[in-house]
């Protein structure tokens, strides 16, 4: 836990929150500035700045928790779908530098637009990019 991290304090119960789920590794809370009704944040209790720092055990358990909460949202809130959003670094919209996953229930006419503008790609450029990423993955083995 980092002393100055607001999400560490919330995840570890030092600051009250509207908690919807908790286990030994995570606390899931309702977002104070929700995009839609039921918008929740999955917070690891250990501090990780973002996805670049998170360990494999925490990362794999994260989606087990997210799926459990998503099913509960669908059942209890009647949402028609949901978005899972996770931002890393300021350039990508991260504003709190403690890893967190947004689970945003979606409803007809909820007014949210969580999309991007599709671009185009060249098959040769795709091949070059895939090769660079594969080489970096091989270097980490």
PDB file of C-alpha atoms in Angstrom:
ATOM      1  CA  UNK A   1       0.000   0.000   0.000  1.00  0.00           C
ATOM      2  CA  UNK A   2       1.283   3.464  -0.885  1.00  0.00           C
ATOM      3  CA  UNK A   3       0.614   6.108   1.764  1.00  0.00           C
ATOM      4  CA  UNK A   4      -0.427   8.873  -0.656  1.00  0.00           C
ATOM      5  CA  UNK A   5      -2.579   6.696  -2.942  1.00  0.00           C
ATOM      6  CA  UNK A   6      -6.319   7.347  -2.572  1.00  0.00           C
ATOM      7  CA  UNK A   7      -7.221   4.024  -4.235  1.00  0.00           C
ATOM      8  CA  UNK A   8      -4.899   2.106  -1.871  1.00  0.00           C
ATOM      9  CA  UNK A   9      -6.754   3.696   1.036  1.00  0.00           C
ATOM     10  CA  UNK A  10     -10.173   2.854  -0.439  1.00  0.00           C
ATOM     11  CA  UNK A  11      -9.187  -0.683  -1.496  1.00  0.00           C
ATOM     12  CA  UNK A  12      -7.877  -1.467   1.982  1.00  0.00           C
ATOM     13  CA  UNK A  13     -10.894  -0.033   3.817  1.00  0.00           C
ATOM     14  CA  UNK A  14      -9.254   3.101   5.251  1.00  0.00           C
ATOM     15  CA  UNK A  15     -11.724   5.320   3.370  1.00  0.00           C
ATOM     16  CA  UNK A  16     -15.400   4.304   3.220  1.00  0.00           C
ATOM     17  CA  UNK A  17     -16.869   3.343  -0.140  1.00  0.00           C
ATOM     18  CA  UNK A  18     -19.984   1.787  -1.626  1.00  0.00           C
ATOM     19  CA  UNK A  19     -18.439  -1.684  -1.830  1.00  0.00           C
ATOM     20  CA  UNK A  20     -20.177  -4.280  -3.989  1.00  0.00           C
ATOM     21  CA  UNK A  21     -17.564  -7.046  -3.670  1.00  0.00           C
ATOM     22  CA  UNK A  22     -14.447  -7.764  -1.649  1.00  0.00           C
ATOM     23  CA  UNK A  23     -11.996 -10.623  -1.317  1.00  0.00           C
ATOM     24  CA  UNK A  24      -8.391 -10.929  -0.137  1.00  0.00           C
ATOM     25  CA  UNK A  25      -7.007  -9.323  -3.336  1.00  0.00           C
ATOM     26  CA  UNK A  26      -9.666  -6.851  -4.526  1.00  0.00           C
ATOM     27  CA  UNK A  27     -12.367  -4.414  -3.530  1.00  0.00           C
ATOM     28  CA  UNK A  28     -15.023  -3.445  -6.084  1.00  0.00           C
ATOM     29  CA  UNK A  29     -16.663  -0.098  -5.449  1.00  0.00           C
ATOM     30  CA  UNK A  30     -19.243   2.087  -7.148  1.00  0.00           C
ATOM     31  CA  UNK A  31     -17.624   4.996  -9.001  1.00  0.00           C
ATOM     32  CA  UNK A  32     -18.328   8.408  -7.426  1.00  0.00           C
ATOM     33  CA  UNK A  33     -18.643   9.927 -10.927  1.00  0.00           C
ATOM     34  CA  UNK A  34     -20.490   7.156 -12.764  1.00  0.00           C
ATOM     35  CA  UNK A  35     -20.843   7.010 -16.531  1.00  0.00           C
ATOM     36  CA  UNK A  36     -24.050   4.984 -16.000  1.00  0.00           C
ATOM     37  CA  UNK A  37     -26.063   3.479 -13.137  1.00  0.00           C
ATOM     38  CA  UNK A  38     -23.923   0.836 -11.440  1.00  0.00           C
ATOM     39  CA  UNK A  39     -20.527   1.935 -12.859  1.00  0.00           C
ATOM     40  CA  UNK A  40     -17.984   0.141 -10.693  1.00  0.00           C
ATOM     41  CA  UNK A  41     -14.212   0.083 -10.224  1.00  0.00           C
ATOM     42  CA  UNK A  42     -12.221  -3.064  -9.514  1.00  0.00           C
ATOM     43  CA  UNK A  43      -9.327  -2.053  -7.237  1.00  0.00           C
ATOM     44  CA  UNK A  44      -6.452  -4.369  -6.318  1.00  0.00           C
ATOM     45  CA  UNK A  45      -5.543  -4.058  -2.643  1.00  0.00           C
ATOM     46  CA  UNK A  46      -1.853  -4.057  -3.577  1.00  0.00           C
ATOM     47  CA  UNK A  47      -0.561  -0.953  -5.317  1.00  0.00           C
ATOM     48  CA  UNK A  48       0.256  -1.230  -9.002  1.00  0.00           C
ATOM     49  CA  UNK A  49       0.639   1.988 -11.015  1.00  0.00           C
ATOM     50  CA  UNK A  50      -1.007   0.415 -14.074  1.00  0.00           C
ATOM     51  CA  UNK A  51      -0.990  -2.643 -16.337  1.00  0.00           C
ATOM     52  CA  UNK A  52       2.741  -2.255 -16.968  1.00  0.00           C
ATOM     53  CA  UNK A  53       3.401  -3.032 -13.282  1.00  0.00           C
ATOM     54  CA  UNK A  54       0.740  -5.619 -12.391  1.00  0.00           C
ATOM     55  CA  UNK A  55       1.862  -9.184 -11.688  1.00  0.00           C
ATOM     56  CA  UNK A  56       0.435 -12.226 -13.494  1.00  0.00           C
ATOM     57  CA  UNK A  57      -1.398 -13.632 -10.473  1.00  0.00           C
ATOM     58  CA  UNK A  58      -3.269 -10.385  -9.835  1.00  0.00           C
ATOM     59  CA  UNK A  59      -3.952  -9.857 -13.546  1.00  0.00           C
ATOM     60  CA  UNK A  60      -5.428 -13.335 -13.994  1.00  0.00           C
ATOM     61  CA  UNK A  61      -7.604 -13.113 -10.870  1.00  0.00           C
ATOM     62  CA  UNK A  62      -8.813  -9.677 -11.983  1.00  0.00           C
ATOM     63  CA  UNK A  63     -10.983 -11.016 -14.796  1.00  0.00           C
ATOM     64  CA  UNK A  64     -12.478 -13.707 -12.575  1.00  0.00           C
ATOM     65  CA  UNK A  65     -13.691 -10.907 -10.288  1.00  0.00           C
ATOM     66  CA  UNK A  66     -14.781  -8.698 -13.217  1.00  0.00           C
ATOM     67  CA  UNK A  67     -16.848 -11.529 -14.741  1.00  0.00           C
ATOM     68  CA  UNK A  68     -18.503 -12.259 -11.387  1.00  0.00           C
ATOM     69  CA  UNK A  69     -19.444  -8.602 -10.906  1.00  0.00           C
ATOM     70  CA  UNK A  70     -20.606  -8.275 -14.536  1.00  0.00           C
ATOM     71  CA  UNK A  71     -23.002 -11.226 -14.148  1.00  0.00           C
ATOM     72  CA  UNK A  72     -24.348  -9.725 -10.917  1.00  0.00           C
ATOM     73  CA  UNK A  73     -24.884  -6.368 -12.633  1.00  0.00           C
ATOM     74  CA  UNK A  74     -26.795  -7.944 -15.506  1.00  0.00           C
ATOM     75  CA  UNK A  75     -28.997  -9.890 -13.085  1.00  0.00           C
ATOM     76  CA  UNK A  76     -29.630  -7.098 -10.575  1.00  0.00           C
ATOM     77  CA  UNK A  77     -29.612  -3.950 -12.727  1.00  0.00           C
ATOM     78  CA  UNK A  78     -31.012  -5.321 -15.965  1.00  0.00           C
ATOM     79  CA  UNK A  79     -28.264  -3.766 -18.065  1.00  0.00           C
ATOM     80  CA  UNK A  80     -28.268  -4.826 -21.692  1.00  0.00           C
ATOM     81  CA  UNK A  81     -24.474  -4.998 -21.972  1.00  0.00           C
ATOM     82  CA  UNK A  82     -21.400  -3.454 -20.435  1.00  0.00           C
ATOM     83  CA  UNK A  83     -18.034  -1.947 -21.206  1.00  0.00           C
ATOM     84  CA  UNK A  84     -14.829  -2.912 -19.470  1.00  0.00           C
ATOM     85  CA  UNK A  85     -12.375  -0.017 -19.651  1.00  0.00           C
ATOM     86  CA  UNK A  86      -8.851   0.230 -18.314  1.00  0.00           C
ATOM     87  CA  UNK A  87      -6.594   3.249 -19.020  1.00  0.00           C
ATOM     88  CA  UNK A  88      -2.797   3.285 -18.720  1.00  0.00           C
ATOM     89  CA  UNK A  89      -0.747   6.462 -18.410  1.00  0.00           C
ATOM     90  CA  UNK A  90      -1.958  10.022 -18.844  1.00  0.00           C
ATOM     91  CA  UNK A  91      -1.870   9.896 -22.668  1.00  0.00           C
ATOM     92  CA  UNK A  92      -4.502   7.120 -22.508  1.00  0.00           C
ATOM     93  CA  UNK A  93      -6.751   8.849 -19.974  1.00  0.00           C
ATOM     94  CA  UNK A  94      -5.415   7.454 -16.682  1.00  0.00           C
ATOM     95  CA  UNK A  95      -6.047  10.039 -13.955  1.00  0.00           C
ATOM     96  CA  UNK A  96      -5.493   7.963 -10.797  1.00  0.00           C
ATOM     97  CA  UNK A  97      -2.198   6.078 -10.884  1.00  0.00           C
ATOM     98  CA  UNK A  98      -3.353   2.943  -9.099  1.00  0.00           C
ATOM     99  CA  UNK A  99      -4.413   0.159 -11.463  1.00  0.00           C
ATOM    100  CA  UNK A 100      -8.207  -0.029 -11.713  1.00  0.00           C
ATOM    101  CA  UNK A 101     -10.711  -1.568 -14.082  1.00  0.00           C
ATOM    102  CA  UNK A 102     -13.988   0.177 -14.918  1.00  0.00           C
ATOM    103  CA  UNK A 103     -17.085  -1.993 -15.337  1.00  0.00           C
ATOM    104  CA  UNK A 104     -19.719   0.212 -16.956  1.00  0.00           C
ATOM    105  CA  UNK A 105     -23.239  -1.215 -17.331  1.00  0.00           C
ATOM    106  CA  UNK A 106     -24.929  -0.154 -20.562  1.00  0.00           C
ATOM    107  CA  UNK A 107     -28.580   0.660 -21.085  1.00  0.00           C
ATOM    108  CA  UNK A 108     -30.582   1.708 -24.143  1.00  0.00           C
ATOM    109  CA  UNK A 109     -30.350   5.483 -24.579  1.00  0.00           C
ATOM    110  CA  UNK A 110     -27.852   5.910 -21.701  1.00  0.00           C
ATOM    111  CA  UNK A 111     -26.088   8.651 -23.680  1.00  0.00           C
ATOM    112  CA  UNK A 112     -22.609   7.166 -23.399  1.00  0.00           C
ATOM    113  CA  UNK A 113     -20.286   6.778 -26.376  1.00  0.00           C
ATOM    114  CA  UNK A 114     -17.379   4.571 -25.346  1.00  0.00           C
ATOM    115  CA  UNK A 115     -15.982   4.029 -28.830  1.00  0.00           C
ATOM    116  CA  UNK A 116     -13.084   4.989 -31.080  1.00  0.00           C
ATOM    117  CA  UNK A 117     -12.738   5.984 -34.692  1.00  0.00           C
ATOM    118  CA  UNK A 118     -11.617   2.928 -36.674  1.00  0.00           C
ATOM    119  CA  UNK A 119      -8.557   3.565 -38.796  1.00  0.00           C
ATOM    120  CA  UNK A 120      -7.105   1.679 -41.725  1.00  0.00           C
ATOM    121  CA  UNK A 121      -4.039  -0.505 -41.911  1.00  0.00           C
ATOM    122  CA  UNK A 122      -1.645  -1.823 -44.491  1.00  0.00           C
ATOM    123  CA  UNK A 123      -0.919  -5.591 -44.364  1.00  0.00           C
ATOM    124  CA  UNK A 124       2.850  -4.964 -44.544  1.00  0.00           C
ATOM    125  CA  UNK A 125       2.717  -2.477 -41.681  1.00  0.00           C
ATOM    126  CA  UNK A 126       0.603  -4.958 -39.680  1.00  0.00           C
ATOM    127  CA  UNK A 127       3.259  -7.628 -40.283  1.00  0.00           C
ATOM    128  CA  UNK A 128       6.070  -5.283 -39.117  1.00  0.00           C
ATOM    129  CA  UNK A 129       4.166  -4.325 -35.969  1.00  0.00           C
ATOM    130  CA  UNK A 130       3.326  -7.957 -35.152  1.00  0.00           C
ATOM    131  CA  UNK A 131       6.992  -8.881 -35.589  1.00  0.00           C
ATOM    132  CA  UNK A 132       8.170  -6.104 -33.217  1.00  0.00           C
ATOM    133  CA  UNK A 133       5.689  -7.114 -30.523  1.00  0.00           C
ATOM    134  CA  UNK A 134       6.547 -10.821 -30.906  1.00  0.00           C
ATOM    135  CA  UNK A 135      10.260 -10.054 -30.583  1.00  0.00           C
ATOM    136  CA  UNK A 136       9.635  -8.057 -27.407  1.00  0.00           C
ATOM    137  CA  UNK A 137       7.592 -10.936 -25.985  1.00  0.00           C
ATOM    138  CA  UNK A 138      10.365 -13.407 -26.821  1.00  0.00           C
ATOM    139  CA  UNK A 139      12.929 -11.138 -25.119  1.00  0.00           C
ATOM    140  CA  UNK A 140      10.864 -11.246 -21.889  1.00  0.00           C
ATOM    141  CA  UNK A 141      10.906 -15.045 -21.655  1.00  0.00           C
TER     142      UNK A 141
END
